[in-house]
PDB file of C-alpha atoms in Angstrom:
ATOM      1  CA  MET Z  15      18.442 -16.347  -8.355  1.00 44.00           C
ATOM      2  CA  PRO Z  16      15.060 -15.030  -9.556  1.00 49.00           C
ATOM      3  CA  ALA Z  17      12.147 -14.841  -7.148  1.00 47.00           C
ATOM      4  CA  VAL Z  18       9.610 -17.635  -7.214  1.00 46.00           C
ATOM      5  CA  PRO Z  19       6.238 -16.218  -8.401  1.00 48.00           C
ATOM      6  CA  ASP Z  20       4.295 -17.214  -5.270  1.00 51.00           C
ATOM      7  CA  GLU Z  21       7.124 -16.481  -2.853  1.00 60.00           C
ATOM      8  CA  ASP Z  22       6.231 -14.158   0.039  1.00 75.00           C
ATOM      9  CA  SER Z  23       8.423 -11.055  -0.064  1.00 81.00           C
ATOM     10  CA  GLY Z  24       8.151 -10.548   3.672  1.00 89.00           C
ATOM     11  CA  ILE Z  25       6.883  -7.001   3.117  1.00 92.00           C
ATOM     12  CA  HIS Z  26       3.442  -6.170   4.486  1.00 94.00           C
ATOM     13  CA  CYS Z  27       1.375  -3.165   3.416  1.00 95.00           C
ATOM     14  CA  ARG Z  28      -0.494  -1.437   6.243  1.00 96.00           C
ATOM     15  CA  LEU Z  29      -2.766   0.575   3.931  1.00 97.00           C
ATOM     16  CA  ASP Z  30      -5.978  -0.758   5.466  1.00 96.00           C
ATOM     17  CA  GLU Z  31      -4.813   0.172   8.976  1.00 97.00           C
ATOM     18  CA  LEU Z  32      -3.732   3.674   7.938  1.00 98.00           C
ATOM     19  CA  LEU Z  33      -7.010   4.308   6.116  1.00 98.00           C
ATOM     20  CA  GLU Z  34      -8.977   3.214   9.172  1.00 97.00           C
ATOM     21  CA  GLN Z  35      -6.913   5.409  11.508  1.00 97.00           C
ATOM     22  CA  ARG Z  36      -7.579   8.420   9.291  1.00 97.00           C
ATOM     23  CA  GLY Z  37     -11.233   7.684   8.637  1.00 97.00           C
ATOM     24  CA  MET Z  38     -10.551   7.593   4.904  1.00 97.00           C
ATOM     25  CA  THR Z  39     -12.021   5.276   2.300  1.00 97.00           C
ATOM     26  CA  LEU Z  40     -10.171   3.580  -0.524  1.00 97.00           C
ATOM     27  CA  THR Z  41     -12.390   5.566  -2.904  1.00 97.00           C
ATOM     28  CA  ARG Z  42     -11.255   8.870  -1.379  1.00 98.00           C
ATOM     29  CA  LEU Z  43      -7.603   7.841  -1.456  1.00 98.00           C
ATOM     30  CA  SER Z  44      -8.003   6.823  -5.092  1.00 98.00           C
ATOM     31  CA  SER Z  45      -9.297  10.271  -6.010  1.00 98.00           C
ATOM     32  CA  LEU Z  46      -6.502  11.995  -4.067  1.00 97.00           C
ATOM     33  CA  VAL Z  47      -3.622  10.010  -5.575  1.00 97.00           C
ATOM     34  CA  GLY Z  48      -4.956   9.260  -9.058  1.00 96.00           C
ATOM     35  CA  VAL Z  49      -4.612   5.490  -8.736  1.00 96.00           C
ATOM     36  CA  SER Z  50      -7.500   3.150  -9.458  1.00 97.00           C
ATOM     37  CA  ILE Z  51      -9.399   1.551  -6.606  1.00 97.00           C
ATOM     38  CA  VAL Z  52      -8.510  -1.854  -8.067  1.00 97.00           C
ATOM     39  CA  ASN Z  53      -4.774  -1.115  -7.948  1.00 96.00           C
ATOM     40  CA  LEU Z  54      -5.006   0.276  -4.413  1.00 97.00           C
ATOM     41  CA  SER Z  55      -6.954  -2.811  -3.379  1.00 97.00           C
ATOM     42  CA  VAL Z  56      -4.196  -5.047  -4.766  1.00 96.00           C
ATOM     43  CA  LEU Z  57      -1.690  -3.101  -2.675  1.00 96.00           C
ATOM     44  CA  LYS Z  58      -3.930  -3.130   0.409  1.00 95.00           C
ATOM     45  CA  ASN Z  59      -4.369  -6.900   0.206  1.00 94.00           C
ATOM     46  CA  ASN Z  60      -0.622  -7.560  -0.109  1.00 93.00           C
ATOM     47  CA  ARG Z  61      -0.907  -8.866  -3.653  1.00 94.00           C
ATOM     48  CA  ALA Z  62       1.147  -6.110  -5.322  1.00 93.00           C
ATOM     49  CA  ARG Z  63       4.355  -7.232  -6.966  1.00 92.00           C
ATOM     50  CA  ALA Z  64       5.703  -3.711  -7.487  1.00 94.00           C
ATOM     51  CA  ILE Z  65       4.882  -0.072  -6.784  1.00 95.00           C
ATOM     52  CA  ARG Z  66       6.115   3.074  -8.489  1.00 96.00           C
ATOM     53  CA  TYR Z  67       7.986   5.555  -6.335  1.00 97.00           C
ATOM     54  CA  SER Z  68       5.636   8.305  -7.525  1.00 96.00           C
ATOM     55  CA  THR Z  69       2.624   6.252  -6.379  1.00 96.00           C
ATOM     56  CA  LEU Z  70       4.268   5.481  -3.060  1.00 97.00           C
ATOM     57  CA  ARG Z  71       5.018   9.174  -2.551  1.00 98.00           C
ATOM     58  CA  ALA Z  72       1.453  10.207  -3.467  1.00 98.00           C
ATOM     59  CA  ILE Z  73      -0.042   7.678  -1.024  1.00 98.00           C
ATOM     60  CA  CYS Z  74       2.274   8.793   1.769  1.00 98.00           C
ATOM     61  CA  ASP Z  75       1.468  12.456   1.086  1.00 98.00           C
ATOM     62  CA  ALA Z  76      -2.293  11.779   1.087  1.00 97.00           C
ATOM     63  CA  LEU Z  77      -2.095   9.759   4.311  1.00 98.00           C
ATOM     64  CA  ASP Z  78       0.478  12.067   5.929  1.00 97.00           C
ATOM     65  CA  CYS Z  79       2.774   9.149   6.685  1.00 97.00           C
ATOM     66  CA  ASP Z  80       6.246   7.851   5.917  1.00 97.00           C
ATOM     67  CA  VAL Z  81       7.064   4.878   3.716  1.00 97.00           C
ATOM     68  CA  GLY Z  82       7.964   2.923   6.868  1.00 96.00           C
ATOM     69  CA  ASP Z  83       4.467   3.505   8.213  1.00 97.00           C
ATOM     70  CA  LEU Z  84       2.944   2.067   5.034  1.00 97.00           C
ATOM     71  CA  LEU Z  85       5.325  -0.803   4.285  1.00 96.00           C
ATOM     72  CA  VAL Z  86       6.802  -2.977   7.009  1.00 95.00           C
ATOM     73  CA  VAL Z  87       9.046  -6.005   6.939  1.00 92.00           C
ATOM     74  CA  GLY Z  88       7.569  -9.044   8.569  1.00 80.00           C
ATOM     75  CA  PRO Z  89       4.816 -11.579   8.153  1.00 65.00           C
ATOM     76  CA  SER Z  90       1.386 -10.330   7.155  1.00 54.00           C
ATOM     77  CA  PRO Z  91      -1.158 -10.645   9.961  1.00 56.00           C
TER      78      PRO Z  91
END
């Protein structure tokens, strides 16, 4: 059964929390990973529908974290 467009996936992105913990801005992360600020903002605000593995890896490398630190299963706060 295909997903309903507005259905919550139950996956929450903790990008804003990780950026704050590291004292990093979205602009700086964008320059490090080569992803636009707009696309990172979509991810940060839990509006992303998909993410490339290469992007996920680049974000985790830049933030020195694991995928499980960035993406968690559960309701968004």
